[in-house]
GROMACS .gro file of C-alpha atoms in nm:
model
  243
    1UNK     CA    1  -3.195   1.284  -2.964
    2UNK     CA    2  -3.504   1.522  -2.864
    3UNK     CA    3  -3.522   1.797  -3.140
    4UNK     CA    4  -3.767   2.105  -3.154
    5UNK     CA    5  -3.978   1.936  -3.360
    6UNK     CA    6  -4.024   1.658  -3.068
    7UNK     CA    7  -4.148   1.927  -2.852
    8UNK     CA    8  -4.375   2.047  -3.100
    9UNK     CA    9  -4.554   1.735  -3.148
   10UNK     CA   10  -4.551   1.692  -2.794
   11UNK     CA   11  -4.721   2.021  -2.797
   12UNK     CA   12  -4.969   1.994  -3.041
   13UNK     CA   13  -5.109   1.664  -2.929
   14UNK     CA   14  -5.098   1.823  -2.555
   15UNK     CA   15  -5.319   2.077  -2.750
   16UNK     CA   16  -5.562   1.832  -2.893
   17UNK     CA   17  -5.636   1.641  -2.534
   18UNK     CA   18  -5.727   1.948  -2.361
   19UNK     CA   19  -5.950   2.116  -2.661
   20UNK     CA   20  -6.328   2.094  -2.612
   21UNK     CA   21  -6.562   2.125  -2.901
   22UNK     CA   22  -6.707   2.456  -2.797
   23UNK     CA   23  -6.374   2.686  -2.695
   24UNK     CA   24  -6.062   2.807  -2.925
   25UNK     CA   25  -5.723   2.733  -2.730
   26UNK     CA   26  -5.573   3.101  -2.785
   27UNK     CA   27  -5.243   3.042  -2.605
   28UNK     CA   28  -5.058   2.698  -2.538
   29UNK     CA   29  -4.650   2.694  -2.385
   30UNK     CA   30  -4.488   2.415  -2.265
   31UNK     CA   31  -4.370   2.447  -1.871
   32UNK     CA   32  -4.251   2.097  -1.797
   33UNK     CA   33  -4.075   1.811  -1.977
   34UNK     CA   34  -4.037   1.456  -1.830
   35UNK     CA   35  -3.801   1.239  -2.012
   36UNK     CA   36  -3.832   0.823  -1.994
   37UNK     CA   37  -4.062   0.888  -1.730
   38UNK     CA   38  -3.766   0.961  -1.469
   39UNK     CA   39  -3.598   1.284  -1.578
   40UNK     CA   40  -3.758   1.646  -1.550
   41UNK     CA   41  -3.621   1.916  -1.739
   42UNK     CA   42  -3.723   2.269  -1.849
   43UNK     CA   43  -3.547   2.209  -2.168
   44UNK     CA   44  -3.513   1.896  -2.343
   45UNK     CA   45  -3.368   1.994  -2.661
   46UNK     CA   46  -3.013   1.797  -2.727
   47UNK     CA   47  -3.102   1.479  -2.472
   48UNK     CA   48  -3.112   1.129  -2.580
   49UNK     CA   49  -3.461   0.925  -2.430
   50UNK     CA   50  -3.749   0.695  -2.627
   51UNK     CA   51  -4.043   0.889  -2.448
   52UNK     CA   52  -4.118   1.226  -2.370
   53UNK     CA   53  -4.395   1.391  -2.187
   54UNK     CA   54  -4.521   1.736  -2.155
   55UNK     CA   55  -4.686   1.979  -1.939
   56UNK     CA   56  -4.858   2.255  -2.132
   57UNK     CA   57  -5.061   2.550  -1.992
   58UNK     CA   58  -5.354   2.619  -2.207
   59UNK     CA   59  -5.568   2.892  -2.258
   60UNK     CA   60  -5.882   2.870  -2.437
   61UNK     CA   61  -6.187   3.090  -2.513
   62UNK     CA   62  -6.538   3.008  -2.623
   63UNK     CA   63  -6.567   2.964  -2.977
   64UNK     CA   64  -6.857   3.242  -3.039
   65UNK     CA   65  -6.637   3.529  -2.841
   66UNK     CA   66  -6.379   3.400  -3.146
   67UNK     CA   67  -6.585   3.391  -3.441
   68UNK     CA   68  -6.738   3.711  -3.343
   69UNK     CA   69  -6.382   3.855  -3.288
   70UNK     CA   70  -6.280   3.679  -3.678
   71UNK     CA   71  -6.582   3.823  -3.848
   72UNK     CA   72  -6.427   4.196  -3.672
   73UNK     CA   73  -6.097   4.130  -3.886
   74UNK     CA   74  -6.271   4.088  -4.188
   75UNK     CA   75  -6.438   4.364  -4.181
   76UNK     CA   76  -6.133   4.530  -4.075
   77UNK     CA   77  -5.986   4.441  -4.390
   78UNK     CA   78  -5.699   4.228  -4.183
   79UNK     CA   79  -5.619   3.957  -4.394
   80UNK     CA   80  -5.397   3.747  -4.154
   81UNK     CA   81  -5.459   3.767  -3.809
   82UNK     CA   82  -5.361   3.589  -3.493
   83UNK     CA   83  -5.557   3.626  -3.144
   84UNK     CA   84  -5.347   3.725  -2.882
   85UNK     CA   85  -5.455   3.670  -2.456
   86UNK     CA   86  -5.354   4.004  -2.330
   87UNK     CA   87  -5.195   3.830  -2.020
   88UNK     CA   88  -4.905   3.741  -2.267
   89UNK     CA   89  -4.911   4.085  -2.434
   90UNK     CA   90  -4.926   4.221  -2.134
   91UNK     CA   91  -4.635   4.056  -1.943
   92UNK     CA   92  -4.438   4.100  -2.266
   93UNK     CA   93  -4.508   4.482  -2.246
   94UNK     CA   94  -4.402   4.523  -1.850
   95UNK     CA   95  -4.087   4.277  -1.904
   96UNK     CA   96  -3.805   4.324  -2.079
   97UNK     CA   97  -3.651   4.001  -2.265
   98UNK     CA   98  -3.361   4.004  -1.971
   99UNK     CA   99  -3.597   3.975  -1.691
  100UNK     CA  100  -3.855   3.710  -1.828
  101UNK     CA  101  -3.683   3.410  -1.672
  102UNK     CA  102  -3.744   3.450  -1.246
  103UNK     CA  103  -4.063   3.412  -1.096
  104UNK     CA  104  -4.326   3.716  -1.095
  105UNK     CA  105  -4.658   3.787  -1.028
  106UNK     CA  106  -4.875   4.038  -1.281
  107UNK     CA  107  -5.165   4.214  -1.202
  108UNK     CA  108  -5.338   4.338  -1.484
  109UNK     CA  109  -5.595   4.541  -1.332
  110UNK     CA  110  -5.831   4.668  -1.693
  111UNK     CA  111  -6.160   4.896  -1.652
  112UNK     CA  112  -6.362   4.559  -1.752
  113UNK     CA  113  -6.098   4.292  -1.643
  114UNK     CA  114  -5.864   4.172  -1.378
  115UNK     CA  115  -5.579   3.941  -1.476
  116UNK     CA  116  -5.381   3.764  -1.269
  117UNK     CA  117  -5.070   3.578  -1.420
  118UNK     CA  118  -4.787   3.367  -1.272
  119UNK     CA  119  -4.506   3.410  -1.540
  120UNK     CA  120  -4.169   3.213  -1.544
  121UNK     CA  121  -3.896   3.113  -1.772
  122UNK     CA  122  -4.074   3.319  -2.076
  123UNK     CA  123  -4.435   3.101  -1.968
  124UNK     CA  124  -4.747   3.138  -1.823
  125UNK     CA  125  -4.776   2.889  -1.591
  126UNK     CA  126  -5.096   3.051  -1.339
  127UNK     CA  127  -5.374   3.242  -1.477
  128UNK     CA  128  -5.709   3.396  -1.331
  129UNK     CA  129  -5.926   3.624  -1.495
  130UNK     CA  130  -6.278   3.777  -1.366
  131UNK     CA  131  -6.496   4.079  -1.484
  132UNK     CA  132  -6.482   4.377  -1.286
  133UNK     CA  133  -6.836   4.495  -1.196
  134UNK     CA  134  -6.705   4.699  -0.916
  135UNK     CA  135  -6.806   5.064  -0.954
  136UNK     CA  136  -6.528   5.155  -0.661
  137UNK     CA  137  -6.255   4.961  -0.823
  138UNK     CA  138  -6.257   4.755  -0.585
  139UNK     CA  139  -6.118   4.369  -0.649
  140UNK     CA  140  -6.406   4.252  -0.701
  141UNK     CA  141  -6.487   4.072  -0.372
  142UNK     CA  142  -6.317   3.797  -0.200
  143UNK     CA  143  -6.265   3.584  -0.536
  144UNK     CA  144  -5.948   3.752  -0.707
  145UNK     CA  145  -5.774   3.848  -0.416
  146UNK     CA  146  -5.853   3.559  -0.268
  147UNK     CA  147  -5.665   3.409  -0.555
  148UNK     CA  148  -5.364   3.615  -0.536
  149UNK     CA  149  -5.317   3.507  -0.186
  150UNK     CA  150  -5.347   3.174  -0.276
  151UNK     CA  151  -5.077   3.210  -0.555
  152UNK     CA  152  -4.821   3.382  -0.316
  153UNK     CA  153  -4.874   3.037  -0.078
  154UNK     CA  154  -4.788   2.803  -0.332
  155UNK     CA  155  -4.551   2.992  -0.489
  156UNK     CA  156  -4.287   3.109  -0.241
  157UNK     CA  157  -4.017   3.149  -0.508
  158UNK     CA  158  -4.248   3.458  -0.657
  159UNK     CA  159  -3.955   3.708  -0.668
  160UNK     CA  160  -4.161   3.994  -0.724
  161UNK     CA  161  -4.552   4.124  -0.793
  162UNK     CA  162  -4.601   4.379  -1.030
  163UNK     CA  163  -4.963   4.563  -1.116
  164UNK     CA  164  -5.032   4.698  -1.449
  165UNK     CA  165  -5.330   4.823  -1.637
  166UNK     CA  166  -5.565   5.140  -1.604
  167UNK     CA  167  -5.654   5.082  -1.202
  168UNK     CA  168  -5.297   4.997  -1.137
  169UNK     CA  169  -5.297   5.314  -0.937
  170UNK     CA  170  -5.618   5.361  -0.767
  171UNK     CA  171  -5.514   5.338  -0.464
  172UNK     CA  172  -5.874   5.153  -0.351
  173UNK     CA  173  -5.739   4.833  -0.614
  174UNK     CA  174  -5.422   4.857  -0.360
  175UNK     CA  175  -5.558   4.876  -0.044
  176UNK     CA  176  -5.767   4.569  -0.166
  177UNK     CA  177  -5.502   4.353  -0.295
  178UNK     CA  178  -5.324   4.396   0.015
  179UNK     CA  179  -4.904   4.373   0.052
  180UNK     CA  180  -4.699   4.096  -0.071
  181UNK     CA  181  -4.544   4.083   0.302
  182UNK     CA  182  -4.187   4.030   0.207
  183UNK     CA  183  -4.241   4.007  -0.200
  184UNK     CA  184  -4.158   4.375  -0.347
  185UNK     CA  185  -4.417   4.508  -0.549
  186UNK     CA  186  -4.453   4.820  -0.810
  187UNK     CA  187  -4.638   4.938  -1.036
  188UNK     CA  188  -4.523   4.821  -1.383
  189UNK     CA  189  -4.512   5.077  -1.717
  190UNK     CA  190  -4.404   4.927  -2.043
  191UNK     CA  191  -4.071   5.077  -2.153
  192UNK     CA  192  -4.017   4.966  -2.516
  193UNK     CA  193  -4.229   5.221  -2.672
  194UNK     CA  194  -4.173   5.614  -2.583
  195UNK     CA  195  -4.488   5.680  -2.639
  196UNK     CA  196  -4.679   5.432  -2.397
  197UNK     CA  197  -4.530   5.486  -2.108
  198UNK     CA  198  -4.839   5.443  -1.852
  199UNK     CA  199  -4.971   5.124  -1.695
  200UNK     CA  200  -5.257   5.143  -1.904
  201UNK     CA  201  -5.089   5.084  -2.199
  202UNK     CA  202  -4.873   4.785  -2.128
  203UNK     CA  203  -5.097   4.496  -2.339
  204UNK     CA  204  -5.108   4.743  -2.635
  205UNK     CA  205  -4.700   4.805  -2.575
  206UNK     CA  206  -4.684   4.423  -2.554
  207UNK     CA  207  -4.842   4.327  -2.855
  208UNK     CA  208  -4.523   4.459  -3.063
  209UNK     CA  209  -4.283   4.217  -2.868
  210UNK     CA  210  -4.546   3.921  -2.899
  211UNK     CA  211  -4.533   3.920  -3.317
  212UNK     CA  212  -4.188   3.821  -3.335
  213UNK     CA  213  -4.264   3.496  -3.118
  214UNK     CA  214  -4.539   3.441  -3.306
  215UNK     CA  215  -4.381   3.474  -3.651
  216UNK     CA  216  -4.070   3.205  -3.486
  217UNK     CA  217  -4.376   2.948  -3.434
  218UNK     CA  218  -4.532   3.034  -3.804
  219UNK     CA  219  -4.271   2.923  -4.070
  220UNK     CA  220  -4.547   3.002  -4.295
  221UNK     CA  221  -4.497   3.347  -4.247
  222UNK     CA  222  -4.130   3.358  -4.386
  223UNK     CA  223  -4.235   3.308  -4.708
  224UNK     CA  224  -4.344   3.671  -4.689
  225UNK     CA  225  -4.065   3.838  -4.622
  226UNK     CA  226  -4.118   4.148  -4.357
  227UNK     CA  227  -4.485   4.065  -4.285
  228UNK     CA  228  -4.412   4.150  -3.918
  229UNK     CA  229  -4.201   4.458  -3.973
  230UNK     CA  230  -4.402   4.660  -4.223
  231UNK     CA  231  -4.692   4.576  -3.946
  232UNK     CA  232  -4.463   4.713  -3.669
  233UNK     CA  233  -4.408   5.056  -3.865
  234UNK     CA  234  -4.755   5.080  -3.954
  235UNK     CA  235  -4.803   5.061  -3.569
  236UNK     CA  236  -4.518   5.267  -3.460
  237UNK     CA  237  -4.684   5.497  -3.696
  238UNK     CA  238  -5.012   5.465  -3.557
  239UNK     CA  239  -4.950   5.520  -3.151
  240UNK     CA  240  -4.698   5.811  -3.262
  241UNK     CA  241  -5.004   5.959  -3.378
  242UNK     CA  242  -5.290   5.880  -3.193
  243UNK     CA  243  -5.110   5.860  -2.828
   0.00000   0.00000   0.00000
């Protein structure tokens, strides 16, 4: 019988086949599960087979951009600290638990950064991300919404397309994305936190909602009992007063 730890290991060896040397994998979520080389399933927790295979999407980021983000923490005086991609923070900000499960495509469209994410069943499983140099806020040529386009063809189950982030309203980012054609679109606000209730604020919003799936995968963490809640008032706190 598959158990959670099965998919773990699954994961975690997925993990060390795609690492390189010279990047940090910051995110990794399983998509796909094939059982006894026959059977896919989303979910293979409970079923009987002798081999099981994974699909994992990985993120990963070059190992300076990580150190030099570490040696910030310490000096920060944060003594346990996870990095977090803010294409999960940020669909975790814009989506409520409910709605995580169909099909959508996220624009996060940042000052320095546009993000593109294909999110499904609680899982990145498409991701794009290129510096914005445009001064018009523009989308930065032919190479992310080139992308997008792309994304909508292969995915023609994409249920919706929402745009988030500080440009998510300029209406020159828009007019450059283009329309979905029949896919409704909107701009997306997170909606847990009163306070952050703009676009621009949806990774920072999301970052609350991402430490409790981050404290599920650390069992080391229960051993200190309301690590992630004393760090949730402290930030309640914290955007109550400076937002």
């Amino acid at each position: 019988e598959i158990r959670a730890s099965d998919i773990e290991e699954a994961r975690k060896i997925a993990e060390r086949l795609a690492g390189h040397f010279e990047k940090n994998i910051l995110y990794s979520k399983e998509i796909q599960f094939i059982i006894d080389d026959r059977d896919s399933v989303i979910n293979p927790i409970g079923v009987f087979g002798k081999k099981l295979e994974v699909f994992v999407h990985v993120l990963q980021a070059r190992s300076s951009l990580c150190e030099a983000w570490q040696k910030l923490m310490m000096r920060s005086q944060v003594s346990r600290c996870t990095a977090v991609p803010s294409a999960w923070s940020s669909a975790y900000g814009v989506l409520p638990k409910e709605d995580r499960v169909n099909k959508k495509l996220i624009l996060d469209l940042g000052k320095d950064f546009f993000n593109a994410l294909i999110f499904v069943n609680d899982r990145i499983t498409g991701y794009k991300v290129l510096p914005n140099h445009q001064t018009d806020a523009s989308t930065n040529g032919t190479s992310f919404s080139g992308w997008v386009k792309e994304s909508l063809l292969s995915n023609p189950d994409i249920q919706e397309i929402l745009v988030t982030g500080d440009l998510a309203q300029h209406p020159a980012v828009m007019k450059g994305l283009g329309g979905g054609g029949a896919i409704p679109s909107r701009v997306a606000a997170p909606q847990a936190v009163e306070k952050l209730y703009y676009p621009k604020y949806a990774s920072v919003a999301g970052l609350l909602e991402v430490a409790d799936e981050t404290e599920s995968r650390m069992p080391m963490m229960h051993a200190d009992k309301n690590i992630f809640l004393n760090m949730k008032e402290k930030a309640a706190s914290f955007i109550s007063e400076y937002f």
